[in-house]
Short mmCIF file of C-alpha atoms in Angstrom, two decimals:
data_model
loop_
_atom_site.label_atom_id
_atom_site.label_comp_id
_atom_site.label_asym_id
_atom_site.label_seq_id
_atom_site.Cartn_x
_atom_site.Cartn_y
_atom_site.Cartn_z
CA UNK A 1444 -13.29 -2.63 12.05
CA UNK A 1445 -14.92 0.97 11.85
CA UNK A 1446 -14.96 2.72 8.72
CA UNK A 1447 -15.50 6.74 9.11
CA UNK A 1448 -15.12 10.30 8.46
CA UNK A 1449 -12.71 11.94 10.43
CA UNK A 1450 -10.60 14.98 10.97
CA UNK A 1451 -7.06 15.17 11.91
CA UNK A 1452 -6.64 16.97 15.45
CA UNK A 1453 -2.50 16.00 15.77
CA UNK A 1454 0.08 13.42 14.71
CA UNK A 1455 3.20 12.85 16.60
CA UNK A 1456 6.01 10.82 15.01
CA UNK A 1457 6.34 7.33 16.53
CA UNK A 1458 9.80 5.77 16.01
CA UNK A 1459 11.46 5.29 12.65
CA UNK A 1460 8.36 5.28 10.14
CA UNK A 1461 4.79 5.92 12.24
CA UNK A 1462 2.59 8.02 13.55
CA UNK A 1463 0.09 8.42 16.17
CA UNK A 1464 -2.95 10.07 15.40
CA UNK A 1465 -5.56 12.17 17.24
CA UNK A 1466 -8.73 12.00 14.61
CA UNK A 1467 -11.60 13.15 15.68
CA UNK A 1468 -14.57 10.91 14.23
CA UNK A 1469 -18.12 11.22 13.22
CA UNK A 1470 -18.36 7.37 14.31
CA UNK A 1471 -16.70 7.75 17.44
CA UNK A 1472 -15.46 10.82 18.94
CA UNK A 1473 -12.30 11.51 19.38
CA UNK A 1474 -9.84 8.40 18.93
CA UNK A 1475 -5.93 7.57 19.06
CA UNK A 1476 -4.92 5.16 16.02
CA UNK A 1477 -1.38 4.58 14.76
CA UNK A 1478 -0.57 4.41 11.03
CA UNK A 1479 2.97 2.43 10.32
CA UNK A 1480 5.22 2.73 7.12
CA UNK A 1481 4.15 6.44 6.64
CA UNK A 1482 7.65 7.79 6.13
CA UNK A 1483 8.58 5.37 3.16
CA UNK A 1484 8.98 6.49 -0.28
CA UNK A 1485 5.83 4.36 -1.40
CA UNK A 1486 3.29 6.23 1.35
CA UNK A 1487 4.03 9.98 0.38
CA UNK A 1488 0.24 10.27 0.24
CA UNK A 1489 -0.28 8.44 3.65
CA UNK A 1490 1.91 10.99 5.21
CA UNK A 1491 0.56 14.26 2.92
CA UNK A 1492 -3.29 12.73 3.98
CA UNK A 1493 -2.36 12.46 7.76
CA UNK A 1494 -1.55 16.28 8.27
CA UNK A 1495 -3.77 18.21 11.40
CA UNK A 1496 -6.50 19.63 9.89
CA UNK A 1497 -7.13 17.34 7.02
CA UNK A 1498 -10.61 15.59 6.53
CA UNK A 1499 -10.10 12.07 6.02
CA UNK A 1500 -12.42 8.57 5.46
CA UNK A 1501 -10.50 6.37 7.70
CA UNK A 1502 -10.85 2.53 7.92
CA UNK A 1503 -9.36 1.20 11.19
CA UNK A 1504 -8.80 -1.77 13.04
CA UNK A 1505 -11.05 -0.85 16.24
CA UNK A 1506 -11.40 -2.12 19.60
CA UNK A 1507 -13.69 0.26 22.09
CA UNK A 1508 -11.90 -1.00 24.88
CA UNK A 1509 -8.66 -0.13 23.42
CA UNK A 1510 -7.43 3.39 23.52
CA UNK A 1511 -5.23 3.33 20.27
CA UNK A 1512 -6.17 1.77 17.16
CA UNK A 1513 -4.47 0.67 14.12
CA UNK A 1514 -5.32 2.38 10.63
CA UNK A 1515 -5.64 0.09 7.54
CA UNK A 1516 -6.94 2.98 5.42
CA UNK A 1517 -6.90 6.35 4.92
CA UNK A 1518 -7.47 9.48 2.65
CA UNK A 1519 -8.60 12.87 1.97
CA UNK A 1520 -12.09 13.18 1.55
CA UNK A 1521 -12.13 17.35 1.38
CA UNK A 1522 -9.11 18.27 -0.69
CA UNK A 1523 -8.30 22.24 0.34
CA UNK A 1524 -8.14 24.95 -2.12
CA UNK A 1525 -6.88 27.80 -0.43
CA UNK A 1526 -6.48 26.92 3.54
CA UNK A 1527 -3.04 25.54 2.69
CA UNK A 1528 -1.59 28.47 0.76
CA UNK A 1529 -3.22 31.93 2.20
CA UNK A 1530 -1.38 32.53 5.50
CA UNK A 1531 -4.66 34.14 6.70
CA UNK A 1532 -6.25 31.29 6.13
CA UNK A 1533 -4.13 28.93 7.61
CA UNK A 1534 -3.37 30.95 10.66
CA UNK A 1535 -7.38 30.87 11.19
CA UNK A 1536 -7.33 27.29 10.94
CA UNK A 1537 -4.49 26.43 13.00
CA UNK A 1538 -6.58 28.58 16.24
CA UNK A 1539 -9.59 26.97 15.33
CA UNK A 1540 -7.56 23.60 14.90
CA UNK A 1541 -5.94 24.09 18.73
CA UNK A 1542 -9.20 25.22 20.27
CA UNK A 1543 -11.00 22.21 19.04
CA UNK A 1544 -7.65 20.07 20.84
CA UNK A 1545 -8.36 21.85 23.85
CA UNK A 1546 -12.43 21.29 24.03
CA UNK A 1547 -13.09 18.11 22.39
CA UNK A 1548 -12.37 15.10 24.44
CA UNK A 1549 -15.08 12.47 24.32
CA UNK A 1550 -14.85 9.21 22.56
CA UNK A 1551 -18.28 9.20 22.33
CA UNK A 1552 -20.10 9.88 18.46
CA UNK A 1553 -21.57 13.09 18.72
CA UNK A 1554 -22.60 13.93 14.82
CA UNK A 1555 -23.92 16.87 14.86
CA UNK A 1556 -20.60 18.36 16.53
CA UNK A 1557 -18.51 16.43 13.76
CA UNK A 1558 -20.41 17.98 10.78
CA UNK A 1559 -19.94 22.30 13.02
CA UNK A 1560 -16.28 21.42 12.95
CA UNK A 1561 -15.85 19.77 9.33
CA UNK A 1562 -18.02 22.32 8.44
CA UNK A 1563 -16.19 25.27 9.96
CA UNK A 1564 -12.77 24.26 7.94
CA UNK A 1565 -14.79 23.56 4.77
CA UNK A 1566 -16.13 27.27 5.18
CA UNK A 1567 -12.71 28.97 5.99
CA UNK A 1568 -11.20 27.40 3.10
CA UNK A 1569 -14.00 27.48 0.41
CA UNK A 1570 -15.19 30.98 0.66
CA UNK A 1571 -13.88 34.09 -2.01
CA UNK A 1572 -13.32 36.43 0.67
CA UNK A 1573 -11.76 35.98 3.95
CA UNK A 1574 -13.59 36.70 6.83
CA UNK A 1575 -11.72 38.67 9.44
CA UNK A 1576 -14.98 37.52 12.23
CA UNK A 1577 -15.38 33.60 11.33
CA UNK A 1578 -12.90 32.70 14.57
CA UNK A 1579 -15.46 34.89 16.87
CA UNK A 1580 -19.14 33.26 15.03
CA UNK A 1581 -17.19 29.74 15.84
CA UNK A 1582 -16.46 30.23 19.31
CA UNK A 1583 -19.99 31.68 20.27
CA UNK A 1584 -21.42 28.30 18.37
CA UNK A 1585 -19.23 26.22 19.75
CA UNK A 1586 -20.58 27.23 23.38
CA UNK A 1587 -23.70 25.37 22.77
CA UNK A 1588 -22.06 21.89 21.37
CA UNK A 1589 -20.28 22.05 24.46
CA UNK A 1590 -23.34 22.89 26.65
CA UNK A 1591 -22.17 26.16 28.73
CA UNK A 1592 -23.73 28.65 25.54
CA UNK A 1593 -24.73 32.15 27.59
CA UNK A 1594 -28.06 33.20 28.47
CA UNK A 1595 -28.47 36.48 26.42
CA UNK A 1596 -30.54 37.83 28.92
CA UNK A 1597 -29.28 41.77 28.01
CA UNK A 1598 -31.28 44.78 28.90
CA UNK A 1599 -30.95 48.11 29.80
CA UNK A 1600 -31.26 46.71 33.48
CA UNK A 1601 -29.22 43.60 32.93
CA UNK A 1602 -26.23 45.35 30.52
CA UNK A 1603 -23.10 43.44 31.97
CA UNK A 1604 -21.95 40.03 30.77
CA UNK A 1605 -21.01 37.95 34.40
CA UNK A 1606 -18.62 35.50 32.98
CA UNK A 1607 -18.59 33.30 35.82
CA UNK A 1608 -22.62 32.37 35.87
CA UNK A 1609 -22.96 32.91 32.04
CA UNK A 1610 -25.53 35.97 32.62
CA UNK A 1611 -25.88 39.38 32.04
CA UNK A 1612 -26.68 41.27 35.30
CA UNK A 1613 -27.09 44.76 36.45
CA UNK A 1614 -23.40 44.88 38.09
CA UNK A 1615 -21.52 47.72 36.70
CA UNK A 1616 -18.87 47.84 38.53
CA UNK A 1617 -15.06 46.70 37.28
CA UNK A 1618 -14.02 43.37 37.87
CA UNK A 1619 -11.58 40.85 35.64
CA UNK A 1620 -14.92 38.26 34.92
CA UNK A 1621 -17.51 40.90 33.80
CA UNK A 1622 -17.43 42.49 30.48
CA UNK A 1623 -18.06 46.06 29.60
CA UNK A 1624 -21.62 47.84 28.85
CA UNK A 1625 -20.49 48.07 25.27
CA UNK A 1626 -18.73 44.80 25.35
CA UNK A 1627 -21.56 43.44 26.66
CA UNK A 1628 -24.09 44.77 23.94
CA UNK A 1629 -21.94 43.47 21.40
CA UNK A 1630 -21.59 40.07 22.67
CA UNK A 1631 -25.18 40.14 22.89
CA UNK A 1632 -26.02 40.88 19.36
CA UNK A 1633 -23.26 38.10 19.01
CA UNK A 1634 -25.31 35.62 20.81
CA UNK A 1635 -28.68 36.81 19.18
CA UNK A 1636 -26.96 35.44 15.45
CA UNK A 1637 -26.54 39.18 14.19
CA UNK A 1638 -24.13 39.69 11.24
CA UNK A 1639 -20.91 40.07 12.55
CA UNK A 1640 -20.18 42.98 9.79
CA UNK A 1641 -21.10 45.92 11.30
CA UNK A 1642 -20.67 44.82 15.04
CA UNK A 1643 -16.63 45.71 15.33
CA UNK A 1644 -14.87 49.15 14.11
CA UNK A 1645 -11.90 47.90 14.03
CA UNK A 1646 -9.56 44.98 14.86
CA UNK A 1647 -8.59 46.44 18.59
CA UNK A 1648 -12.34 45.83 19.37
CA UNK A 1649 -12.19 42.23 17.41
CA UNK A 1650 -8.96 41.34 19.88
CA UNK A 1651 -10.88 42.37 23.40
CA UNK A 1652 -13.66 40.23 22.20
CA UNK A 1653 -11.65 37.17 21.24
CA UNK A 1654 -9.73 37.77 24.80
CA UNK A 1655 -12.92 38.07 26.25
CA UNK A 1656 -14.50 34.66 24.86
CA UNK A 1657 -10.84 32.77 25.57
CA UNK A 1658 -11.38 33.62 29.22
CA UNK A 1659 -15.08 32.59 28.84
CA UNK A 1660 -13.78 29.14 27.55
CA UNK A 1661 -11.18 28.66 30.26
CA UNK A 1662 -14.03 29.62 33.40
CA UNK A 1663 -15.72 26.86 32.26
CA UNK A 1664 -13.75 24.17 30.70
CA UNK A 1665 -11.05 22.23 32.74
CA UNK A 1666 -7.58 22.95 31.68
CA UNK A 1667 -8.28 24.65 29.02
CA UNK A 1668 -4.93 26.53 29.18
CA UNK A 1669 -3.49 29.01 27.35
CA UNK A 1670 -4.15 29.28 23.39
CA UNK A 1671 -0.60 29.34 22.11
CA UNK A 1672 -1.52 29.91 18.44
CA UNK A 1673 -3.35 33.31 19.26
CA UNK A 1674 0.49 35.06 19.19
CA UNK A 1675 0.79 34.03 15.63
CA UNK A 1676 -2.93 34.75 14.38
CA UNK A 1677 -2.71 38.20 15.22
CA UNK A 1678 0.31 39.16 14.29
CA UNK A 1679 -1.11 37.79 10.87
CA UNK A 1680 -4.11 39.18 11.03
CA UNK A 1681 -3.56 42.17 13.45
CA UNK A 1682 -6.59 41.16 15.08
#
């Protein structure tokens, strides 16, 4: 039996009445379980709680040399405000939501990268004002739970991002895996934990970066793929 917090990455509908779950766990990592009766009128709140993005306590039947596990419990520990009903907000979630599908695979406990991502939907939904840069500040962070974060080596000798070895360099040349001079600077006030405020003039400049750290993510993680929710997020959010 494991009892712990989790967040739901995807459900796909199993047969008449179930569902099988990705939920990634504080306890341990991410983990396949399968919750039964979900579509009958008495579990209307097992199927509202089991929606991707939620953050759930889950108590499951659990087997570590099993690779799907039965739930015997579950519900919402973080009940949303405003993620669920401002389209920005949603559409921010969902991208975060499919990037997280795409990079976290263990089934191994790693806290600390639990409490970023609970953390990053608690933020996105909690705060008054929407912030048009929280997708770029996640992916940046994110580098480092995933252990490929930059060097932010920049100078005015070293003033090109080399996607490839993770390095600014002196090449200034063009070429698809190097960023631009100014590119380049801002990524590395980006990297350096500068307010993201000032850093874009508008949302053309917010797009080439997000392209830019997409094609970062796919160098150096293993089909990664293509992020299909990016369409949608900026048509909402024209950036």
């Amino acid at each position: 039996m494991i009892k712990t917090s989790g967040i739901v990455f995807r459900n796909t509908r199993y047969k008449e009445s179930s569902l099988i779950l990705d939920i990634f766990t504080e306890e341990a990592g991410l983990q396949s379980f399968i919750a039964n009766g979900v579509f009958s009128k008495s579990n209307q709140r097992l199927a509202a709680a089991l929606q991707p993005m939620n953050i759930v306590e889950v108590v499951a039947y659990y087997n570590e040399q099993k690779e799907l596990h039965r739930l015997k419990e579950v519900c919402i520990s973080v009940m949303y405000q405003k993620i669920r009903f401002d389209i920005k907000r949603s559409a921010m979630g969902l991208f975060l939501l499919e990037v997280c599908r795409k990079t976290i695979r263990s089934h191994q406990a790693n806290s600390e990268l639990f409490h970023f991502v609970k953390n990053a939907f608690e933020e996105i939904d909690h705060t008054d004002s929407f912030n048009p840069n929280f997708h770029l500040e996640f992916l940046v962070q994110l580098m480092s739970y995933l252990g490929f974060q930059p060097q932010n080596n920049y100078s005015s000798n070293t003033s090109c991002f080399d996607m490839v070895n993770g390095i600014f360099t002196s090449y200034k040349g063009e070429a698809v895996y190097h960023l631009s001079e100014g590119a380049s600077k801002i990524f590395s006030e980006m990297l350096s934990g500068q307010s993201y405020i000032h850093l874009f003039q508008n949302s053309q400049q917010r797009r080439q970066m997000l392209h830019a750290l997409i094609l970062y993510y796919q160098l150096h993680i293993e089909n990664f793929g293509q992020v299909k929710s990016m369409e949608v997020f900026h048509e909402i959010l024209g950036a």
